[in-house]
Short mmCIF file of C-alpha atoms in Angstrom, two decimals:
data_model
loop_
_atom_site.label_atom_id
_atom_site.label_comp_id
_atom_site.label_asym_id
_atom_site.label_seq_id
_atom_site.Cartn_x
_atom_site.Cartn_y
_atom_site.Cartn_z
CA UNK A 1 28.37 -4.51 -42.96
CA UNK A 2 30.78 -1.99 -40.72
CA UNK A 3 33.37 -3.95 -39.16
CA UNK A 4 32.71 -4.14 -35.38
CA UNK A 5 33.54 -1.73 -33.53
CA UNK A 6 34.21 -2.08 -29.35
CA UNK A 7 32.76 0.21 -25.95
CA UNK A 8 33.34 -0.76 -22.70
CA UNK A 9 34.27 -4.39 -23.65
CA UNK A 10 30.64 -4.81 -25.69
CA UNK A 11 31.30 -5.44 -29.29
CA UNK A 12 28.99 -3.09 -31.37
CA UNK A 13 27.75 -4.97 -34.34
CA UNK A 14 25.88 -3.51 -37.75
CA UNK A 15 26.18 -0.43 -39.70
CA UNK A 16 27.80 2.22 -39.07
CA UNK A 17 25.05 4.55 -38.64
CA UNK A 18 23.51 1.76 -36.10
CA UNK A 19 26.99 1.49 -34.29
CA UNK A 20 26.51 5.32 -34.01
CA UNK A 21 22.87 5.01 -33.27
CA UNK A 22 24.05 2.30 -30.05
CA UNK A 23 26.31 4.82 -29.10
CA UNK A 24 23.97 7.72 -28.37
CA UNK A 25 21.43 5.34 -26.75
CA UNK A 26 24.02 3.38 -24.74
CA UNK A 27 24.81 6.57 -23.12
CA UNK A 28 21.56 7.39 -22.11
CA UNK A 29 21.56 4.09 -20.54
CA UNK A 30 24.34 4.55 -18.72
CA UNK A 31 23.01 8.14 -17.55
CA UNK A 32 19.59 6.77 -16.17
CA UNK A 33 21.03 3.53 -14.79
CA UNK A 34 23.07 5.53 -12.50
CA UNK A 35 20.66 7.14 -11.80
CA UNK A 36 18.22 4.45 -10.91
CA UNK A 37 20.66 2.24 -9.13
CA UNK A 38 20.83 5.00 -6.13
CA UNK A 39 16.76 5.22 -6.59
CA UNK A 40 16.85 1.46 -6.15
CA UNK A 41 18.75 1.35 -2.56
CA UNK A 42 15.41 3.72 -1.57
CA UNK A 43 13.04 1.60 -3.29
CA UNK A 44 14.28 -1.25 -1.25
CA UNK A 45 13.63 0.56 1.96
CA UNK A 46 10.14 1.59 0.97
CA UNK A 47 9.33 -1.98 0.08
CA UNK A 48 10.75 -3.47 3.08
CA UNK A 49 8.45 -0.86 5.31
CA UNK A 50 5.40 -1.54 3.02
CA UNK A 51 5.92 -5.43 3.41
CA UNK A 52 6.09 -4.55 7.79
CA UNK A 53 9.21 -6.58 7.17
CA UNK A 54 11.87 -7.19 10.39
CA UNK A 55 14.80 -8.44 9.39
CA UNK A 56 15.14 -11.10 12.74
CA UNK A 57 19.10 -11.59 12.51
CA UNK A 58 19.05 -7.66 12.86
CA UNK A 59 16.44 -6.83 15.30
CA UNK A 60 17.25 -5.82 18.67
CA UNK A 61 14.49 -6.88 20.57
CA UNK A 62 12.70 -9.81 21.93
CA UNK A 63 8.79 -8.73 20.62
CA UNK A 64 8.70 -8.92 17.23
CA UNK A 65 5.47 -6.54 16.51
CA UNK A 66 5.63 -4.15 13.28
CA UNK A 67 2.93 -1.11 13.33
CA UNK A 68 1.25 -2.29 9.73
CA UNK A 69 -0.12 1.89 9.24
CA UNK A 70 1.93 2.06 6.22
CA UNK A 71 0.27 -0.38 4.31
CA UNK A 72 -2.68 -0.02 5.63
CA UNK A 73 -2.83 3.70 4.76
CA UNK A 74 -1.64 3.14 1.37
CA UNK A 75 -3.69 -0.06 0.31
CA UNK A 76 -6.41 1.69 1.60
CA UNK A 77 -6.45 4.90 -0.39
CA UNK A 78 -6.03 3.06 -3.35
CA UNK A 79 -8.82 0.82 -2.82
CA UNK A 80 -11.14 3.80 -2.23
CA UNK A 81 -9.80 6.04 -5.29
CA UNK A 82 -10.34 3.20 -7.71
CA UNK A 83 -13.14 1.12 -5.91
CA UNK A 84 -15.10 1.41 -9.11
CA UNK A 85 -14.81 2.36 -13.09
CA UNK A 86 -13.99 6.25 -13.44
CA UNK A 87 -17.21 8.48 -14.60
CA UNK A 88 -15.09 10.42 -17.02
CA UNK A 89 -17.20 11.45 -20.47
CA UNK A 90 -16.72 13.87 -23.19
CA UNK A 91 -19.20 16.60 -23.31
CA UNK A 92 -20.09 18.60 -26.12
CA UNK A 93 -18.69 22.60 -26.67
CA UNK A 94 -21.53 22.88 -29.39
CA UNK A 95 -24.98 21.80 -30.61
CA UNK A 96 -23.09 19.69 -33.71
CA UNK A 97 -20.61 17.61 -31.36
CA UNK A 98 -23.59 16.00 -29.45
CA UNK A 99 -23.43 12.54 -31.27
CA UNK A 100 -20.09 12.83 -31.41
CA UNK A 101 -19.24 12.88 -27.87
CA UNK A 102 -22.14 10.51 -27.46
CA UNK A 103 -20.26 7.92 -29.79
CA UNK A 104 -16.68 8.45 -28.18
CA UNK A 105 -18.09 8.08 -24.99
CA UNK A 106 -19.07 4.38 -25.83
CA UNK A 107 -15.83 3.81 -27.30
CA UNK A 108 -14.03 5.10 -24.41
CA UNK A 109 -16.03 2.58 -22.19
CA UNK A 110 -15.60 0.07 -24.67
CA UNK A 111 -12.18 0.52 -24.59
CA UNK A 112 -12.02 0.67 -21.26
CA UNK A 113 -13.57 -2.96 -20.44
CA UNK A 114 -11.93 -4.59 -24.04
CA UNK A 115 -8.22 -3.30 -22.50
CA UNK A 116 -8.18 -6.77 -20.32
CA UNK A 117 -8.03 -8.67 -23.22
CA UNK A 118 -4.33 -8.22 -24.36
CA UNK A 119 -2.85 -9.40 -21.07
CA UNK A 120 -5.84 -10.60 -18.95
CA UNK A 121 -5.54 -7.57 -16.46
CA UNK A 122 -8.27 -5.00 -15.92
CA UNK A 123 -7.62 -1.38 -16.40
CA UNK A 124 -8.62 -0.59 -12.47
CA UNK A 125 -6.23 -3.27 -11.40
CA UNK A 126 -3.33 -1.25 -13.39
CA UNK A 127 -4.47 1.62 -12.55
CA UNK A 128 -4.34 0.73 -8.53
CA UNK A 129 -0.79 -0.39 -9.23
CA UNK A 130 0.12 2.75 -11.18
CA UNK A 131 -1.70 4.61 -7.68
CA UNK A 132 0.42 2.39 -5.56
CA UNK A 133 3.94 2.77 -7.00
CA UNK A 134 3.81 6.48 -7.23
CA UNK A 135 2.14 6.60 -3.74
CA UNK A 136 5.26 4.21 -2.58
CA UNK A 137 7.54 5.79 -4.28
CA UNK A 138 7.21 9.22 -5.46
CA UNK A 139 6.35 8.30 -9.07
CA UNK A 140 4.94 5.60 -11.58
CA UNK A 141 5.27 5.46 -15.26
CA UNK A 142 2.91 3.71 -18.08
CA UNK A 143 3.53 2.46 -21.05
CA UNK A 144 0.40 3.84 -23.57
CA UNK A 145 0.62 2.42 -27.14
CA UNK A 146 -1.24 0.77 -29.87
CA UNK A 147 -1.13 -2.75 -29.96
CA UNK A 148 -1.96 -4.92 -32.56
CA UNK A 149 -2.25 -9.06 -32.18
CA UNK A 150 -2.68 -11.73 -34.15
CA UNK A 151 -3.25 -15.21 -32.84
CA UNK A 152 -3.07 -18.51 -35.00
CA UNK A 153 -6.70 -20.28 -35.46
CA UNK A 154 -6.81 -24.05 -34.46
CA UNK A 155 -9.55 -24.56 -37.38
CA UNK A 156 -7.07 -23.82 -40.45
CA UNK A 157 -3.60 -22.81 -38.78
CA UNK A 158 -4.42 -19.74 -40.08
CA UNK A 159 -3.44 -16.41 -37.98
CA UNK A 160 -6.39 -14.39 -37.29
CA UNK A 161 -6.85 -10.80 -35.40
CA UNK A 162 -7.33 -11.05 -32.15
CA UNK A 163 -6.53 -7.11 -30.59
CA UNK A 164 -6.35 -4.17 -32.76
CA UNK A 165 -6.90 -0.81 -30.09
CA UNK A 166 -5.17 1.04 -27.52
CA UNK A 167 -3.38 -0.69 -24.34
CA UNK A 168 -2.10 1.00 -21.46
CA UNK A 169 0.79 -1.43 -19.37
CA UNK A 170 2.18 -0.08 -16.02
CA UNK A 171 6.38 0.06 -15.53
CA UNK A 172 7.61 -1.55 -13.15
CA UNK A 173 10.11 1.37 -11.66
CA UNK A 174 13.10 -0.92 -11.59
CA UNK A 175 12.98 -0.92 -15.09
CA UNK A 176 12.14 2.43 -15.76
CA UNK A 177 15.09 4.57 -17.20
CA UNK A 178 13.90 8.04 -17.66
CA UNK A 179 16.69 11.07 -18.38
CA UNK A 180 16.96 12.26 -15.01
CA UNK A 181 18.81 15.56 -16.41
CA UNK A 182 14.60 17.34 -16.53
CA UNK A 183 11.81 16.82 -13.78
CA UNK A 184 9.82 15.90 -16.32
CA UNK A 185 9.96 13.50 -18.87
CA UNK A 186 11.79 14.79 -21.76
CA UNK A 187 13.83 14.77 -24.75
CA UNK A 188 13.60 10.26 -23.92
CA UNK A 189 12.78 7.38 -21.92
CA UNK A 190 14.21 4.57 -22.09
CA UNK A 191 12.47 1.02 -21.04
CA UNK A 192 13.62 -2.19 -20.09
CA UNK A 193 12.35 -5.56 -21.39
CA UNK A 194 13.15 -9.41 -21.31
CA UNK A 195 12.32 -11.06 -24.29
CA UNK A 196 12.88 -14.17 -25.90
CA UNK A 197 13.92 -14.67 -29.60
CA UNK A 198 10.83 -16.40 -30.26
CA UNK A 199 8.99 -13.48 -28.35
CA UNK A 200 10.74 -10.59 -30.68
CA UNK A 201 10.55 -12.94 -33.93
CA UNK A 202 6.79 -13.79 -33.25
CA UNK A 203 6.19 -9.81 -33.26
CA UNK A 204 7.13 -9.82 -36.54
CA UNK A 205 4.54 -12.22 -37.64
CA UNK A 206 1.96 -10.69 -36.45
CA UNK A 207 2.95 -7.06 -37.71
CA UNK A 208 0.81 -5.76 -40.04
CA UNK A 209 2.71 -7.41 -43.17
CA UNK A 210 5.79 -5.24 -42.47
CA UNK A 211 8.82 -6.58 -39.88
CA UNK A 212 8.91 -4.57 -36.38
CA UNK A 213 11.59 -5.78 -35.40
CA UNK A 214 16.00 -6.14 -37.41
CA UNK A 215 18.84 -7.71 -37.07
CA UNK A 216 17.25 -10.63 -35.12
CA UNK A 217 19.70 -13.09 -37.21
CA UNK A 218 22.82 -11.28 -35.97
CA UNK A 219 21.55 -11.46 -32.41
CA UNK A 220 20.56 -15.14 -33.14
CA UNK A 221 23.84 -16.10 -34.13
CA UNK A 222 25.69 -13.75 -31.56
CA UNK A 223 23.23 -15.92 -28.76
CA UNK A 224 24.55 -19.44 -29.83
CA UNK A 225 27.82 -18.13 -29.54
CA UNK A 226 27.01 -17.22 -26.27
CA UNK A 227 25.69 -20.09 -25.33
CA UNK A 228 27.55 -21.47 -22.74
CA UNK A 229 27.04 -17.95 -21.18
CA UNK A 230 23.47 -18.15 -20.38
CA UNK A 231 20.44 -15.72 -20.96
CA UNK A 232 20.13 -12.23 -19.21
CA UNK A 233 19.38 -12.62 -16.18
CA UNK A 234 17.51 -10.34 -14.11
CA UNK A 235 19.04 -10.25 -11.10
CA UNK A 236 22.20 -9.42 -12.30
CA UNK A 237 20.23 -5.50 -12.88
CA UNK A 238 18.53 -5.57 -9.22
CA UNK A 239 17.02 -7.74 -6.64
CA UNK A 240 13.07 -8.09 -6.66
CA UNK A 241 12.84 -6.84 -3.18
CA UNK A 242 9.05 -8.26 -2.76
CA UNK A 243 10.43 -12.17 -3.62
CA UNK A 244 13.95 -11.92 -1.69
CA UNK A 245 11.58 -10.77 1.45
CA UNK A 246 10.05 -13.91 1.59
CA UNK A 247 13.03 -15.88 0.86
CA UNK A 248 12.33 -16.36 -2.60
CA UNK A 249 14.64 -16.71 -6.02
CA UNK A 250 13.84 -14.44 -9.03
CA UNK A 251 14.08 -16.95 -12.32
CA UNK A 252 13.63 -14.48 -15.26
CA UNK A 253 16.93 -15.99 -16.90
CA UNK A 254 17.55 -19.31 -15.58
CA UNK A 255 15.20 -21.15 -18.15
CA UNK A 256 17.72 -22.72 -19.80
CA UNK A 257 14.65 -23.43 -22.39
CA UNK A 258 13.40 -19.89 -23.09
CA UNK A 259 16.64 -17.68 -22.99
CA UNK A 260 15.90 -14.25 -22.41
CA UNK A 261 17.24 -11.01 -24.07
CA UNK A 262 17.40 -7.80 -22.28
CA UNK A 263 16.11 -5.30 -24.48
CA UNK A 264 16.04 -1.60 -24.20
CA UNK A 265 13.55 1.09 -25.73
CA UNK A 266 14.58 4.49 -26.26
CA UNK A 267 11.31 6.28 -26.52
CA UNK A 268 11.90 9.92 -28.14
CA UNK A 269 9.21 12.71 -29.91
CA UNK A 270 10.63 11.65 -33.56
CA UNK A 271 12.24 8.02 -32.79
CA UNK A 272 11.77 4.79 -31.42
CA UNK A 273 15.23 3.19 -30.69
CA UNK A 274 15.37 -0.84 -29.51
CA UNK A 275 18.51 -2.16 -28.95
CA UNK A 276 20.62 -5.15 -26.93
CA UNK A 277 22.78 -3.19 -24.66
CA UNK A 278 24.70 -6.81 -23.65
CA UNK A 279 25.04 -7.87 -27.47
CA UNK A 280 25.52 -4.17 -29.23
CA UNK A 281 22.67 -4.38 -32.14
CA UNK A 282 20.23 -1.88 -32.80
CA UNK A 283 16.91 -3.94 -32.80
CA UNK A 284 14.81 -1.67 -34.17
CA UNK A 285 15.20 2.49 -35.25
CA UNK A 286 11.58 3.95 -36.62
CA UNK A 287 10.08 7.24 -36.63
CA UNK A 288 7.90 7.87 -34.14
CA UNK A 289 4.84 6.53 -35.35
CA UNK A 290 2.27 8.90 -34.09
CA UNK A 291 1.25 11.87 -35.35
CA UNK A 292 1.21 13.96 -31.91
CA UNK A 293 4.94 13.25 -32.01
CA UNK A 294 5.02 12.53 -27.88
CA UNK A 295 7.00 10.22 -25.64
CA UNK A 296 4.35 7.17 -25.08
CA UNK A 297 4.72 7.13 -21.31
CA UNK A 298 2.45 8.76 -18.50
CA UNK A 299 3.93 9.86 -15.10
CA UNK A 300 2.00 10.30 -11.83
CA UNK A 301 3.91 12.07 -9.46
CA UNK A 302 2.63 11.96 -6.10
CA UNK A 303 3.44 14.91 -4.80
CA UNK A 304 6.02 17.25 -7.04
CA UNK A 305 8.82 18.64 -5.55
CA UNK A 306 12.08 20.64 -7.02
CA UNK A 307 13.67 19.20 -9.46
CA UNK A 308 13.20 15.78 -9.02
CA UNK A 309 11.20 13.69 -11.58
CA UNK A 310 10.46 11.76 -8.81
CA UNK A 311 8.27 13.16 -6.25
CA UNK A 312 7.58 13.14 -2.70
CA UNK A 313 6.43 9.59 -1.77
CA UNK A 314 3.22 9.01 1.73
CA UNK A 315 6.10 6.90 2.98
CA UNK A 316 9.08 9.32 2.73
CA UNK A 317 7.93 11.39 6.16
CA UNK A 318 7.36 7.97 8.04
CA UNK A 319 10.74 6.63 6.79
CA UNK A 320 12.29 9.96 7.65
CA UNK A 321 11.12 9.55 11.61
CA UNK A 322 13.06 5.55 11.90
#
């Protein structure tokens, strides 16, 4: 074990190729979390407008009527875009790929309807989030990976497979940290989770008899020194505009019970990078384990403009006019 080395007042712990590993990817965080906390001031604004929010101890009049078109217009284009299951299919180039465009059809539609199993959401409710963010705020990102699951059986106790396909999760923006150097996304993107020890621990378990996840008994011991500290909390990275709106407290981080971690992953063509950016370990450092060798993530850009890798948001124009 390298002895520790220190950036920015965070201790980096493990080898020395993973201190040098933390250092590339702790850069990149740095780069796209500057970036995103001036995005986030905008999203703010967007949200409050969406929401027809007035702010009372700010408003100068008596009448307190907001003109609701901006929802309105955006709810309603989503609604009518995804109002029902895409017609999508594969058709065949030649007389021999018939059956086999017949047979991937069914799969995609299996796939399709099966996707709500792994966290009880349907595909055209993501989807109409996906539509809702970028139309909000210029773009949306999702997460498109494999996912395999096991679950333990209450017969025998014995762990059994419950998900073993494709699974496509939207991003919520505030924790998307693309390289904003390319309008496009590029060369990595980084993502940011909470997790729980048990949470990263259990996805060992139910790997596919290898360990996804490292170094979870440094950051186990480095958490009960830090005890006294707390968990991660999320507020600490931005305010959830949608709760504080209504007068409400974000908790990811306060259960005292279920301590959370914040974890980062570097997506890249070759690697996968996880790491603790608070704590300094490299979680987890793979090869990319598909064979197209691309970045896992999907953009929609609503509309594309310059140099930006985010685009042109509906509200944008309206905001513009206040």
């Amino acid at each position: 074990m390298a002895p520790l080395i220190f950036m920015a007042e965070i201790p980096v712990r493990g080898t020395k190729e993973e201190q040098d590993t933390f250092t590339q990817v702790w850069r990149h965080y740095e780069m796209a979390k500057e970036d995103l906390d001036t995005r986030i001031k905008d999203f703010d604004k967007k949200d409050t407008l969406f929401r027809s929010y007035i702010d009372k101890k700010n408003w100068p009049y008596n009448a307190r009527v907001f003109d609701p078109r901006v929802f309105t217009a955006l709810y309603e284009k989503s609604s009518r875009i995804l109002a029902n299951k895409p017609k999508g299919r594969l058709v065949p180039r030649e007389g021999g790929d018939a059956l086999g465009a017949m047979i991937n059809n069914e799969l995609l539609n299996f796939q399709w309807d099966d996707n709500e199993r792994v966290d009880g959401t349907s595909m055209l409710a993501k989807w109409s989030l996906m539509d809702l963010n970028a139309r909000k705020y210029g773009a949306s990102f999702g997460l498109m990976k494999w996912h395999y699951e096991t679950q333990v059986s209450a017969k025998d106790k014995k762990r059994i497979l419950f998900f073993d396909g494709p699974n496509f999760r939207p991003l919520n923006n505030r924790d998307c940290l693309p390289n904003p150097s390319y309008p496009t996304i590029k060369h990595w993107f980084q993502h940011r989770d909470y997790l729980t020890l048990q949470e990263l621990e259990d996805v060992n378990d139910a790997a596919r008899g290898k360990a996804i996840y490292k170094n979870l008994d440094i950051l186990r011991d480095v958490l009960k020194q830090e005890r006294k500290q707390g968990s991660d909390i999320r507020s600490t990275n931005y305010e959830i505009k949608n709760l504080s709106l209504k007068g409400l407290t974000d908790f990811l981080g306060r259960d005292e019970y279920n301590k959370v971690t914040e974890v980062i992953t570097e997506y890249r063509p070759t690697r996968w990078i996880t790491f603790a950016p608070r704590h300094g370990i490299i979680l987890r450092d793979i090869p990319n384990p598909y064979h197209h060798g691309q970045i896992p993530v999907a953009c929609l850009k609503y509309y594309p403009i310059d140099e930006d890798l985010y685009g042109l948001s509906e509200i944008e124009p309206i905001e513009t006019l206040q």
